[in-house]
Amino acid sequence: MPDLLLGLDVGTTSTRSVIFDGAGNTIGSSQIPLSSNASDSIHVEQDLELLWDAVLLSTNNALKDAKCASTDLFSVGITTQRSSIAVWEKDSGKPVAPMVVWNDLRGINRSNELREAGYPVMAIAAASKLEAVIDEVPDGRMRASNGSLLWGTLDSYLLYRISGGDLHVTDRSCAWSSAYLDFFNPSQWNESLISYQGFDIDFFPSLCPTTGHLGFTTSDLLGAKVPIGSVVADQQAGMFAHGITDSGGWKATYGTSGVLMVSTGEDPHFSSPLTPMLLGGWDDKTLFASEGMVRSAGEMIPWAVSKGIANSIPEFFSLVDTVSDSGELFVLPALHGLGTPHNDPEAVVLIKGESSSSSKGELAKAILEGIAFRMCEIVELSVESLDLASDAALPIDGGLSRSDAFCQIQADLLGRPLIRHPIIEATVYGAAVAGGQGIGFGTFDSPSQGDIFKPVFNRSETTEKLSKWQNQVMDTNK
């Protein structure tokens, strides 16, 4: 009987396929880098055909690494980055435009217009950019209306290709971030907004459960038809990995961006300074969360390399270990604006206090501190607004959490312990777990607890350090 779980995680900078057994052990894995075309500070796009090729390569490589066949797979679980825009031909599945990535900012003006019209759409949401994408496709509006074109976020496009065109679906966790879901009745699309923009509802994917028997992969993909057991947005998949979908659970994921997510049960918190998100949906049941985002987290490291601060990513982290402090340097990480609570899409990276005596090690450490300070702002807000325990440990995961130095910096500046998930890339594990649950895998053995990082500063010291950083890099008098 098949007893292995395949998790497919397609993020902003890589696609990762990992095969797990029921005890959470990694049996085989493959990661393929993805590149974005950022022609200016506004536009960020990816070639969908190259992305699809990377997905095929990573899944086949993972099977080879695991020394298993596709017939050994019990299920496939899929997770992707959120709110990117894919448009493709219904008949062929071929894209008709580059994918517009979530951190593309071409929707700033349209976002403001939609807000004035009564639709709360953020600039990074798909709803602020889909019109512009379609209008650049030859006869795009007509082809969207007559059914020859389909659109969806990345998860929807992948499901279409993976199923051989049988599935044009998305789940509520992915749909919510597009801003097209009806926020007050999240089991359906916001047809008022869709009509306002001149689109037909058939142009949109159908809504499916977050976990369940969604369909099968085409045999052309894996060599056999494998049940698809889940589709879930990346940050939400991390919640499945940590096993904290019930109300009051929280975790922080440090990938391209840094995201704090707090589960709030069946009640969305629209009054919180954090963004209400949808954790998962099944028939008449919907689970919610609140989220705060550091838009630029892990992506600050390759940026630092591109600026000559280090020659490589490993060297960057080696530089951090050469200094005891950041030498009164302060960095605002804002390659794509600022997220929670500032929500300023026009903010840019800022370095304060640099002088001729500043070392590369000090600057590298200040970059990590800047990321950590931004997360501190969000954690502070979540504790205050969602009535969380002031001393609760924070579970973490994601590529940047692989750095012990960063984890210790974050623990120190938060003044609370961090618990690092034993599977660093927990998002793909969460996708696999959710996929197995959807097909009825049964009981999962939880991985052992990961490393714990205890703070050396007390709460008053952390508050003072955060205030000092804010005074240096932000105009707090606004």
PDB file of N, CA and C in Angstrom, residues 8 129 133 166 187 191 204 222 254 333 353 384 404 443 445:
ATOM      1  N   LEU A   8       4.627  19.608  -2.190  1.00  0.00           N
ATOM      2  CA  LEU A   8       5.132  20.487  -3.240  1.00  0.00           C
ATOM      3  C   LEU A   8       4.952  21.927  -2.780  1.00  0.00           C
ATOM      4  N   LYS A 129      -4.337  44.218  -9.592  1.00  0.00           N
ATOM      5  CA  LYS A 129      -3.457  44.100 -10.764  1.00  0.00           C
ATOM      6  C   LYS A 129      -4.027  43.281 -11.912  1.00  0.00           C
ATOM      7  N   VAL A 133      -3.158  43.252 -16.101  1.00  0.00           N
ATOM      8  CA  VAL A 133      -2.578  42.087 -16.763  1.00  0.00           C
ATOM      9  C   VAL A 133      -3.416  41.690 -17.973  1.00  0.00           C
ATOM     10  N   ASP A 166      -8.056  19.034 -15.592  1.00  0.00           N
ATOM     11  CA  ASP A 166      -9.305  18.621 -14.938  1.00  0.00           C
ATOM     12  C   ASP A 166      -9.732  19.574 -13.824  1.00  0.00           C
ATOM     13  N   SER A 187     -17.292  31.618   1.677  1.00  0.00           N
ATOM     14  CA  SER A 187     -17.505  30.408   0.890  1.00  0.00           C
ATOM     15  C   SER A 187     -17.817  30.742  -0.566  1.00  0.00           C
ATOM     16  N   GLU A 191     -18.774  38.709  -5.986  1.00  0.00           N
ATOM     17  CA  GLU A 191     -19.249  38.936  -7.346  1.00  0.00           C
ATOM     18  C   GLU A 191     -19.452  40.421  -7.643  1.00  0.00           C
ATOM     19  N   PHE A 204     -13.011  32.804 -13.266  1.00  0.00           N
ATOM     20  CA  PHE A 204     -12.387  32.540 -11.971  1.00  0.00           C
ATOM     21  C   PHE A 204     -12.423  31.043 -11.653  1.00  0.00           C
ATOM     22  N   LEU A 222       3.767  12.238 -12.984  1.00  0.00           N
ATOM     23  CA  LEU A 222       4.530  11.387 -12.068  1.00  0.00           C
ATOM     24  C   LEU A 222       4.638   9.941 -12.546  1.00  0.00           C
ATOM     25  N   TYR A 254      10.123  32.737   8.342  1.00  0.00           N
ATOM     26  CA  TYR A 254      11.087  33.664   7.742  1.00  0.00           C
ATOM     27  C   TYR A 254      11.547  33.103   6.399  1.00  0.00           C
ATOM     28  N   PRO A 333      14.567  47.232   6.557  1.00  0.00           N
ATOM     29  CA  PRO A 333      14.453  46.291   5.433  1.00  0.00           C
ATOM     30  C   PRO A 333      13.163  46.561   4.656  1.00  0.00           C
ATOM     31  N   GLY A 353      23.541  55.610  10.276  1.00  0.00           N
ATOM     32  CA  GLY A 353      24.689  55.479  11.162  1.00  0.00           C
ATOM     33  C   GLY A 353      25.945  54.951  10.509  1.00  0.00           C
ATOM     34  N   GLU A 384      -0.836  42.556  22.104  1.00  0.00           N
ATOM     35  CA  GLU A 384      -1.756  43.560  22.645  1.00  0.00           C
ATOM     36  C   GLU A 384      -3.179  43.379  22.120  1.00  0.00           C
ATOM     37  N   ASP A 404      21.547  30.198  13.222  1.00  0.00           N
ATOM     38  CA  ASP A 404      21.497  30.310  14.679  1.00  0.00           C
ATOM     39  C   ASP A 404      21.684  31.757  15.115  1.00  0.00           C
ATOM     40  N   THR A 443      -3.059   8.844  11.507  1.00  0.00           N
ATOM     41  CA  THR A 443      -2.286   9.546  12.536  1.00  0.00           C
ATOM     42  C   THR A 443      -0.866   9.830  12.059  1.00  0.00           C
ATOM     43  N   ASP A 445       2.953  10.950  13.232  1.00  0.00           N
ATOM     44  CA  ASP A 445       3.874  11.074  14.351  1.00  0.00           C
ATOM     45  C   ASP A 445       4.562  12.426  14.254  1.00  0.00           C
TER      46      ASP A 445
END
